[in-house]
mmCIF file of C-alpha atoms in Angstrom:
data_model
loop_
_atom_site.group_PDB
_atom_site.id
_atom_site.type_symbol
_atom_site.label_atom_id
_atom_site.label_comp_id
_atom_site.label_asym_id
_atom_site.label_seq_id
_atom_site.Cartn_x
_atom_site.Cartn_y
_atom_site.Cartn_z
ATOM 1 C CA MET R 13 0.000 0.000 0.000
ATOM 2 C CA MET R 14 1.075 3.594 -0.668
ATOM 3 C CA LEU R 15 0.749 4.653 2.992
ATOM 4 C CA GLU R 16 2.287 1.489 4.426
ATOM 5 C CA TRP R 17 5.607 3.195 5.177
ATOM 6 C CA ILE R 18 3.739 5.916 7.113
ATOM 7 C CA TYR R 19 2.023 3.294 9.297
ATOM 8 C CA TRP R 20 5.378 1.709 10.090
ATOM 9 C CA SER R 21 7.022 5.091 10.795
ATOM 10 C CA ILE R 22 4.224 6.277 13.088
ATOM 11 C CA SER R 23 4.231 2.947 14.929
ATOM 12 C CA TRP R 24 8.015 2.993 15.381
ATOM 13 C CA ILE R 25 8.069 6.528 16.841
ATOM 14 C CA LEU R 26 5.034 5.842 19.035
ATOM 15 C CA LEU R 27 6.506 2.610 20.424
ATOM 16 C CA ARG R 28 9.899 4.171 21.152
ATOM 17 C CA TRP R 29 8.299 6.956 23.188
ATOM 18 C CA HIS R 30 6.069 4.433 24.969
ATOM 19 C CA ASP R 31 9.101 2.327 25.909
ATOM 20 C CA LEU R 32 10.796 5.411 27.358
ATOM 21 C CA TRP R 33 7.800 6.526 29.423
ATOM 22 C CA ASP R 34 7.042 2.964 30.488
ATOM 23 C CA ALA R 35 10.574 2.799 31.912
ATOM 24 C CA ILE R 36 10.001 6.089 33.776
ATOM 25 C CA LEU R 37 6.395 5.385 34.861
ATOM 26 C CA PRO R 38 6.105 1.574 34.917
ATOM 27 C CA GLY R 39 2.443 0.594 35.238
ATOM 28 C CA ARG R 40 1.437 3.957 36.720
ATOM 29 C CA GLN R 41 -2.110 5.257 36.299
ATOM 30 C CA PHE R 42 -3.563 8.477 37.638
ATOM 31 C CA LEU R 43 -7.050 9.902 37.048
ATOM 32 C CA SER R 44 -7.930 6.660 35.221
ATOM 33 C CA THR R 45 -5.368 7.594 32.544
ATOM 34 C CA THR R 46 -2.602 5.415 31.109
ATOM 35 C CA TRP R 47 0.046 8.136 30.990
ATOM 36 C CA GLN R 48 2.645 6.013 29.167
ATOM 37 C CA TRP R 49 0.501 5.956 26.016
ATOM 38 C CA VAL R 50 -0.872 9.480 26.458
ATOM 39 C CA LEU R 51 2.652 10.902 26.739
ATOM 40 C CA ALA R 52 3.780 8.739 23.814
ATOM 41 C CA ILE R 53 1.168 10.454 21.606
ATOM 42 C CA VAL R 54 2.101 13.896 22.949
ATOM 43 C CA PHE R 55 5.786 13.330 22.170
ATOM 44 C CA LEU R 56 4.878 11.912 18.777
ATOM 45 C CA VAL R 57 3.500 15.400 18.060
ATOM 46 C CA ILE R 58 6.703 17.036 19.317
ATOM 47 C CA THR R 59 8.814 14.737 17.131
ATOM 48 C CA VAL R 60 6.761 15.447 14.010
ATOM 49 C CA ARG R 61 6.742 19.213 14.627
ATOM 50 C CA ALA R 62 10.483 19.251 15.157
ATOM 51 C CA LEU R 63 10.957 17.492 11.813
ATOM 52 C CA LEU R 64 8.560 19.955 10.152
ATOM 53 C CA PHE R 65 10.152 23.119 11.572
ATOM 54 C CA PRO R 66 11.853 23.996 8.228
ATOM 55 C CA VAL R 67 8.433 23.722 6.585
ATOM 56 C CA PHE R 68 7.010 26.065 9.232
ATOM 57 C CA VAL R 69 9.764 28.600 8.442
ATOM 58 C CA LYS R 70 8.813 28.421 4.738
ATOM 59 C CA GLN R 71 5.195 29.029 5.727
ATOM 60 C CA ILE R 72 6.108 32.200 7.638
ATOM 61 C CA ARG R 73 8.274 33.420 4.760
ATOM 62 C CA SER R 74 5.418 32.882 2.326
ATOM 63 C CA GLN R 75 2.979 34.728 4.576
ATOM 64 C CA ARG R 76 5.418 37.653 4.862
ATOM 65 C CA ALA R 77 5.886 37.711 1.078
ATOM 66 C CA MET R 78 2.136 37.663 0.476
ATOM 67 C CA GLN R 79 1.653 40.444 3.005
ATOM 68 C CA ALA R 80 4.307 42.583 1.295
ATOM 69 C CA LEU R 81 2.427 42.186 -2.011
ATOM 70 C CA GLN R 82 -0.894 43.412 -0.644
ATOM 71 C CA PRO R 83 -0.507 47.027 -1.914
ATOM 72 C CA GLN R 84 0.152 45.721 -5.453
ATOM 73 C CA MET R 85 -2.750 43.273 -5.196
ATOM 74 C CA LYS R 86 -5.103 46.069 -4.118
ATOM 75 C CA ALA R 87 -3.939 48.160 -7.068
ATOM 76 C CA LEU R 88 -4.689 45.268 -9.442
ATOM 77 C CA GLN R 89 -8.144 44.852 -7.907
ATOM 78 C CA GLU R 90 -8.925 48.508 -8.523
ATOM 79 C CA LYS R 91 -7.511 48.351 -12.057
ATOM 80 C CA HIS R 92 -9.429 45.212 -13.098
ATOM 81 C CA LYS R 93 -12.566 45.730 -11.070
ATOM 82 C CA GLY R 94 -15.333 43.620 -12.582
ATOM 83 C CA ASP R 95 -12.954 41.623 -14.803
ATOM 84 C CA ARG R 96 -12.309 38.557 -12.687
ATOM 85 C CA GLU R 97 -10.506 36.555 -15.364
ATOM 86 C CA THR R 98 -7.968 39.287 -16.110
ATOM 87 C CA LEU R 99 -7.515 39.914 -12.391
ATOM 88 C CA GLN R 100 -6.641 36.274 -11.776
ATOM 89 C CA LYS R 101 -4.120 36.285 -14.634
ATOM 90 C CA GLU R 102 -2.481 39.448 -13.303
ATOM 91 C CA MET R 103 -2.382 37.983 -9.794
ATOM 92 C CA MET R 104 -0.686 34.805 -11.002
ATOM 93 C CA GLU R 105 1.828 36.856 -12.961
ATOM 94 C CA LEU R 106 2.542 38.909 -9.845
ATOM 95 C CA TYR R 107 3.093 35.734 -7.782
ATOM 96 C CA ARG R 108 5.425 34.365 -10.470
ATOM 97 C CA LYS R 109 7.378 37.603 -10.762
ATOM 98 C CA GLU R 110 7.819 38.012 -6.998
ATOM 99 C CA LYS R 111 8.343 34.242 -6.450
ATOM 100 C CA ALA R 112 5.484 34.062 -3.929
ATOM 101 C CA ASN R 113 3.424 30.909 -3.461
ATOM 102 C CA PRO R 114 -0.033 31.524 -1.933
ATOM 103 C CA LEU R 115 -0.469 27.804 -1.168
ATOM 104 C CA MET R 116 2.697 27.668 0.939
ATOM 105 C CA GLY R 117 0.769 29.005 3.935
ATOM 106 C CA CYS R 118 -1.207 25.737 4.091
ATOM 107 C CA LEU R 119 1.833 23.493 3.562
ATOM 108 C CA PRO R 120 2.378 22.429 7.229
ATOM 109 C CA MET R 121 -1.243 21.319 7.486
ATOM 110 C CA PHE R 122 -1.038 19.360 4.222
ATOM 111 C CA VAL R 123 2.224 17.695 5.266
ATOM 112 C CA GLN R 124 0.684 16.565 8.560
ATOM 113 C CA ILE R 125 -2.354 14.956 6.909
ATOM 114 C CA PRO R 126 -0.473 11.678 6.197
ATOM 115 C CA VAL R 127 0.677 11.576 9.839
ATOM 116 C CA PHE R 128 -2.887 12.097 11.011
ATOM 117 C CA LEU R 129 -4.185 9.378 8.684
ATOM 118 C CA GLY R 130 -1.398 7.026 9.764
ATOM 119 C CA LEU R 131 -2.194 7.415 13.466
ATOM 120 C CA PHE R 132 -5.919 7.096 12.717
ATOM 121 C CA HIS R 133 -5.276 3.827 10.864
ATOM 122 C CA VAL R 134 -3.007 2.376 13.574
ATOM 123 C CA LEU R 135 -5.393 3.205 16.439
ATOM 124 C CA ARG R 136 -8.397 1.810 14.570
ATOM 125 C CA ARG R 137 -6.547 -1.531 14.391
ATOM 126 C CA LEU R 138 -6.202 -1.671 18.198
ATOM 127 C CA SER R 139 -9.258 -3.804 18.750
ATOM 128 C CA PRO R 140 -9.522 -6.906 20.965
ATOM 129 C CA THR R 141 -11.194 -8.668 18.037
ATOM 130 C CA ASN R 142 -8.260 -8.013 15.696
ATOM 131 C CA PRO R 143 -6.344 -11.317 15.294
ATOM 132 C CA ASN R 144 -3.278 -9.551 13.864
ATOM 133 C CA THR R 145 -1.715 -8.355 17.117
ATOM 134 C CA GLU R 146 1.748 -7.948 15.607
ATOM 135 C CA LEU R 147 0.882 -5.173 13.178
ATOM 136 C CA TYR R 148 3.582 -2.770 11.926
ATOM 137 C CA GLY R 149 6.268 -4.126 14.245
ATOM 138 C CA TRP R 150 4.154 -4.242 17.432
ATOM 139 C CA SER R 151 4.507 -7.092 19.879
ATOM 140 C CA THR R 152 1.439 -8.838 21.306
ATOM 141 C CA ALA R 153 2.111 -7.287 24.735
ATOM 142 C CA GLN R 154 2.355 -3.781 23.244
ATOM 143 C CA PHE R 155 -0.819 -4.357 21.237
ATOM 144 C CA LYS R 156 -2.796 -5.420 24.316
ATOM 145 C CA SER R 157 -1.357 -2.592 26.403
ATOM 146 C CA ALA R 158 -2.334 0.055 23.821
ATOM 147 C CA ALA R 159 -5.809 -1.452 23.348
ATOM 148 C CA ALA R 160 -6.384 -1.168 27.108
ATOM 149 C CA ALA R 161 -4.969 2.396 27.378
ATOM 150 C CA LYS R 162 -7.371 4.967 28.835
ATOM 151 C CA LEU R 163 -7.863 8.735 28.904
ATOM 152 C CA PHE R 164 -9.954 9.585 31.982
ATOM 153 C CA GLY R 165 -11.459 6.117 31.783
ATOM 154 C CA ALA R 166 -12.237 6.259 28.039
ATOM 155 C CA PRO R 167 -10.214 3.955 25.739
ATOM 156 C CA LEU R 168 -7.757 5.694 23.408
ATOM 157 C CA PRO R 169 -8.796 3.473 20.444
ATOM 158 C CA GLY R 170 -12.482 4.243 21.101
ATOM 159 C CA SER R 171 -14.561 7.112 19.724
ATOM 160 C CA PHE R 172 -17.907 8.816 20.368
ATOM 161 C CA SER R 173 -19.540 6.666 17.696
ATOM 162 C CA SER R 174 -18.041 3.345 18.821
ATOM 163 C CA PRO R 175 -20.638 0.621 19.539
ATOM 164 C CA ALA R 176 -21.325 -0.091 23.197
ATOM 165 C CA GLU R 177 -20.125 -3.699 22.925
ATOM 166 C CA THR R 178 -16.780 -2.531 21.480
ATOM 167 C CA LEU R 179 -16.293 -0.100 24.358
ATOM 168 C CA VAL R 180 -17.116 -2.816 26.887
ATOM 169 C CA ALA R 181 -14.512 -5.056 25.236
ATOM 170 C CA LEU R 182 -12.023 -2.182 25.569
ATOM 171 C CA GLY R 183 -12.753 -1.970 29.305
ATOM 172 C CA SER R 184 -14.981 1.116 29.407
ATOM 173 C CA THR R 185 -18.614 2.180 29.217
ATOM 174 C CA SER R 186 -20.518 3.988 26.487
ATOM 175 C CA LEU R 187 -21.502 6.947 28.727
ATOM 176 C CA ASN R 188 -17.991 7.579 30.012
ATOM 177 C CA THR R 189 -16.511 7.401 26.518
ATOM 178 C CA LYS R 190 -19.121 9.733 25.024
ATOM 179 C CA ILE R 191 -18.568 12.362 27.748
ATOM 180 C CA VAL R 192 -14.779 12.332 27.336
ATOM 181 C CA ALA R 193 -14.996 12.192 23.528
ATOM 182 C CA ALA R 194 -17.479 15.104 23.347
ATOM 183 C CA ALA R 195 -15.254 17.267 25.573
ATOM 184 C CA CYS R 196 -12.198 16.395 23.459
ATOM 185 C CA VAL R 197 -14.005 17.189 20.175
ATOM 186 C CA ILE R 198 -15.046 20.614 21.510
ATOM 187 C CA LEU R 199 -11.474 21.241 22.659
ATOM 188 C CA MET R 200 -10.193 20.168 19.234
ATOM 189 C CA MET R 201 -12.522 22.630 17.488
ATOM 190 C CA ALA R 202 -11.627 25.479 19.851
ATOM 191 C CA THR R 203 -7.862 25.059 19.525
ATOM 192 C CA THR R 204 -8.132 24.747 15.726
ATOM 193 C CA TYR R 205 -10.088 28.015 15.585
ATOM 194 C CA LEU R 206 -7.698 29.817 17.952
ATOM 195 C CA SER R 207 -4.565 28.792 16.037
ATOM 196 C CA SER R 208 -6.015 30.155 12.765
ATOM 197 C CA ARG R 209 -7.359 33.293 14.436
ATOM 198 C CA GLN R 210 -4.015 34.012 16.056
ATOM 199 C CA MET R 211 -2.214 34.175 12.721
ATOM 200 C CA ILE R 212 -4.914 36.223 10.982
ATOM 201 C CA LEU R 213 -5.050 38.797 13.799
ATOM 202 C CA LYS R 214 -1.287 39.264 13.575
ATOM 203 C CA THR R 215 -0.962 39.434 9.785
ATOM 204 C CA GLY R 216 -4.362 40.818 8.785
ATOM 205 C CA TRP R 217 -6.868 39.692 6.150
ATOM 206 C CA ASN R 218 -5.357 39.168 2.710
ATOM 207 C CA ALA R 219 -6.331 41.556 -0.090
ATOM 208 C CA ASP R 220 -6.495 38.739 -2.653
ATOM 209 C CA PRO R 221 -10.075 37.341 -2.752
ATOM 210 C CA GLN R 222 -8.828 33.768 -3.156
ATOM 211 C CA GLN R 223 -6.439 34.108 -0.238
ATOM 212 C CA ARG R 224 -9.144 35.720 1.896
ATOM 213 C CA MET R 225 -11.419 32.777 1.072
ATOM 214 C CA ILE R 226 -8.678 30.355 2.172
ATOM 215 C CA GLN R 227 -8.283 32.314 5.411
ATOM 216 C CA LYS R 228 -12.026 32.093 6.076
ATOM 217 C CA LEU R 229 -11.953 28.374 5.316
ATOM 218 C CA MET R 230 -9.118 27.895 7.795
ATOM 219 C CA LEU R 231 -10.847 30.033 10.430
ATOM 220 C CA TYR R 232 -14.436 28.775 10.192
ATOM 221 C CA GLY R 233 -14.675 25.859 7.766
ATOM 222 C CA ILE R 234 -12.223 23.445 9.351
ATOM 223 C CA PRO R 235 -13.561 23.804 12.952
ATOM 224 C CA LEU R 236 -17.128 23.295 11.684
ATOM 225 C CA GLY R 237 -15.980 20.279 9.685
ATOM 226 C CA LEU R 238 -14.511 18.787 12.861
ATOM 227 C CA LEU R 239 -17.917 19.098 14.499
ATOM 228 C CA VAL R 240 -19.226 16.634 11.913
ATOM 229 C CA SER R 241 -16.240 14.313 11.489
ATOM 230 C CA GLY R 242 -14.718 14.452 14.983
ATOM 231 C CA TRP R 243 -17.225 12.007 16.457
ATOM 232 C CA ALA R 244 -15.663 9.176 14.432
ATOM 233 C CA PHE R 245 -12.071 9.993 15.467
ATOM 234 C CA PRO R 246 -10.431 7.710 18.054
ATOM 235 C CA LEU R 247 -9.573 9.526 21.270
ATOM 236 C CA GLY R 248 -5.874 9.034 20.566
ATOM 237 C CA VAL R 249 -6.228 10.898 17.264
ATOM 238 C CA ILE R 250 -8.131 13.746 18.950
ATOM 239 C CA LEU R 251 -5.400 13.902 21.602
ATOM 240 C CA TYR R 252 -2.824 14.188 18.808
ATOM 241 C CA TRP R 253 -4.823 16.971 17.114
ATOM 242 C CA VAL R 254 -5.302 19.009 20.307
ATOM 243 C CA THR R 255 -1.641 18.671 21.263
ATOM 244 C CA ASN R 256 -0.614 19.729 17.766
ATOM 245 C CA ASN R 257 -2.862 22.812 17.959
ATOM 246 C CA LEU R 258 -1.420 23.812 21.342
ATOM 247 C CA PHE R 259 2.083 23.390 19.936
ATOM 248 C CA THR R 260 1.113 25.576 16.967
ATOM 249 C CA LEU R 261 -0.279 28.301 19.250
ATOM 250 C CA GLY R 262 2.940 28.419 21.252
ATOM 251 C CA GLN R 263 5.190 28.320 18.192
ATOM 252 C CA GLN R 264 3.264 31.049 16.371
ATOM 253 C CA GLN R 265 3.220 33.254 19.470
ATOM 254 C CA TRP R 266 6.992 32.941 19.846
ATOM 255 C CA VAL R 267 7.700 33.626 16.166
ATOM 256 C CA LEU R 268 5.261 36.538 15.853
ATOM 257 C CA ARG R 269 6.580 38.169 19.019
ATOM 258 C CA LYS R 270 10.264 37.687 18.204
ATOM 259 C CA TYR R 271 9.882 38.455 14.489
ATOM 260 C CA PRO R 272 6.809 40.693 14.114
ATOM 261 C CA PRO R 273 5.347 40.877 10.609
ATOM 262 C CA PRO R 274 6.170 43.946 8.504
ATOM 263 C CA VAL R 275 3.430 46.574 8.353
ATOM 264 C CA THR R 276 1.911 46.917 4.902
ATOM 265 C CA GLU R 277 -0.999 48.774 3.379
ATOM 266 C CA GLY R 278 -4.214 46.850 3.737
ATOM 267 C CA ALA R 279 -3.145 45.056 6.912
ATOM 268 C CA THR R 280 -6.061 45.132 9.325
ATOM 269 C CA PRO R 281 -4.467 45.212 12.786
ATOM 270 C CA MET R 282 -1.836 47.921 12.366
ATOM 271 C CA LYS R 283 -1.346 51.284 10.687
ATOM 272 C CA ARG R 284 1.619 52.339 8.633
ATOM 273 C CA THR R 285 3.771 55.272 9.639
ATOM 274 C CA LYS R 286 4.894 57.814 7.090
ATOM 275 C CA ALA R 287 8.473 56.563 7.175
ATOM 276 C CA ALA R 288 7.400 52.959 6.753
ATOM 277 C CA THR R 289 5.068 53.869 3.874
ATOM 278 C CA THR R 290 7.378 56.085 1.809
ATOM 279 C CA GLY R 291 10.705 54.571 2.802
ATOM 280 C CA THR R 292 12.157 58.124 3.114
ATOM 281 C CA ALA R 293 13.854 59.790 6.031
ATOM 282 C CA GLY R 294 11.722 61.476 8.664
ATOM 283 C CA LYS R 295 12.628 63.846 11.455
ATOM 284 C CA SER R 296 14.022 61.022 13.578
ATOM 285 C CA GLY R 297 16.566 59.946 10.997
ATOM 286 C CA ALA R 298 17.013 58.164 7.722
ATOM 287 C CA ALA R 299 15.384 54.824 7.193
ATOM 288 C CA LYS R 300 17.941 52.033 7.136
ATOM 289 C CA PRO R 301 17.370 48.609 5.615
ATOM 290 C CA THR R 302 17.968 45.854 8.127
ATOM 291 C CA LYS R 303 17.340 42.118 8.210
ATOM 292 C CA SER R 304 15.391 40.045 10.677
ATOM 293 C CA GLY R 305 17.742 37.154 11.387
ATOM 294 C CA LEU R 306 15.488 34.111 10.995
ATOM 295 C CA PHE R 307 13.549 34.953 7.863
ATOM 296 C CA GLY R 308 15.889 37.324 6.029
ATOM 297 C CA LYS R 309 13.177 39.918 5.311
ATOM 298 C CA THR R 310 14.064 43.611 5.193
ATOM 299 C CA LYS R 311 12.305 46.212 7.258
ATOM 300 C CA ALA R 312 12.595 49.939 7.783
ATOM 301 C CA ASP R 313 14.672 51.029 10.759
ATOM 302 C CA THR R 314 13.676 54.545 11.693
ATOM 303 C CA GLU R 315 15.672 54.773 14.916
ATOM 304 C CA PRO R 316 17.763 57.968 15.215
ATOM 305 C CA SER R 317 21.418 57.682 14.313
ATOM 306 C CA ASP R 318 24.090 57.777 17.041
ATOM 307 C CA ALA R 319 26.033 60.410 15.082
ATOM 308 C CA LYS R 320 25.856 63.957 16.478
ATOM 309 C CA PRO R 321 23.897 66.451 14.364
ATOM 310 C CA VAL R 322 25.876 68.930 12.332
ATOM 311 C CA VAL R 323 25.208 72.509 13.484
ATOM 312 C CA GLU R 324 26.057 75.440 11.264
ATOM 313 C CA GLY R 325 28.332 78.109 12.612
ATOM 314 C CA LYS R 326 25.782 80.865 12.085
ATOM 315 C CA ALA R 327 23.423 79.193 14.509
ATOM 316 C CA LEU R 328 26.039 79.518 17.291
ATOM 317 C CA ALA R 329 26.727 83.221 16.707
ATOM 318 C CA PRO R 330 25.014 85.784 18.997
ATOM 319 C CA LYS R 331 22.131 87.785 17.617
ATOM 320 C CA PRO R 332 22.711 91.426 16.713
ATOM 321 C CA GLY R 333 22.419 93.701 19.778
ATOM 322 C CA ALA R 334 22.708 90.900 22.320
ATOM 323 C CA LYS R 335 25.101 91.335 25.232
ATOM 324 C CA PRO R 336 28.021 88.940 25.443
ATOM 325 C CA VAL R 337 27.760 86.196 28.041
ATOM 326 C CA ASN R 338 30.583 85.247 30.393
ATOM 327 C CA PRO R 339 30.352 81.444 30.924
ATOM 328 C CA LYS R 340 32.581 81.637 34.044
ATOM 329 C CA LYS R 341 30.031 83.665 35.993
ATOM 330 C CA GLY R 342 26.991 81.396 35.521
ATOM 331 C CA GLY R 343 25.668 83.212 32.495
ATOM 332 C CA SER R 344 25.765 86.824 33.849
ATOM 333 C CA ALA R 345 26.589 89.598 31.400
ATOM 334 C CA LYS R 346 30.102 91.075 31.517
ATOM 335 C CA ARG R 347 30.013 94.828 32.103
#
């Protein structure tokens, strides 16, 4: 199968983290939760996100490039107002010329889809009725341990829509599983919405209609889609999704605070200053091009220069008719 290597990779990482936490917390349970498997899923997220960090950097670069193009995109919209076909051609030519890819902003999510599907597939196979207990390199003991793993008393392989007899075979009840699953689905929707909202509030709504539609899809469409599809997700998959969203919130907050986005025309949350808009020198000094270390984007530096201002000699001369001042006597006039 095409995704077979993903199933083996996800299983290998998951089992290695479980072995580590099982050595640290052998057989420990607290709050009816099997923490060895819960922490294994959490650190599976951390491993995947660490491997995808270069992709995340490309996403931020693409978002910065698209934001810098917003004044030109607004000009094209005004120029070709009512001519959608010509506008789209001009937009694509602008992207090609400036080497900007509007789809790059969704790349981390697309890359993680195979990981999500792989974990979904592996957890769905953790059933007491499955005769193949040695799937994807698992041992029989690991298979039985994962099938019996709980999150607040609800089985990690179980879901809101699991039949009651399946949940009983997994060592839980239908009511307990539905309560935990419903809370986790709501948490999954909320964190998905917040991670998209965080980025849009910092960078502003895109001037390109297609990009704005993608932003709205990310902000509203995906959380609403999870309301429909989330009930069939195993609890382990929902745990992965929520952990991934929390990781995204923290990572975006760190990047946006350390490397704030450049201010451009059309950006909703911030206003441009005159120096930033024209790129010319203001009263505080000349604008200097600098680089933000991680992403290599230029920005205007309007901080005053350390050099002392040059003062003309005429400005220091006394005015006609003024009495000379003796500096040795505290400013009193010399008679």
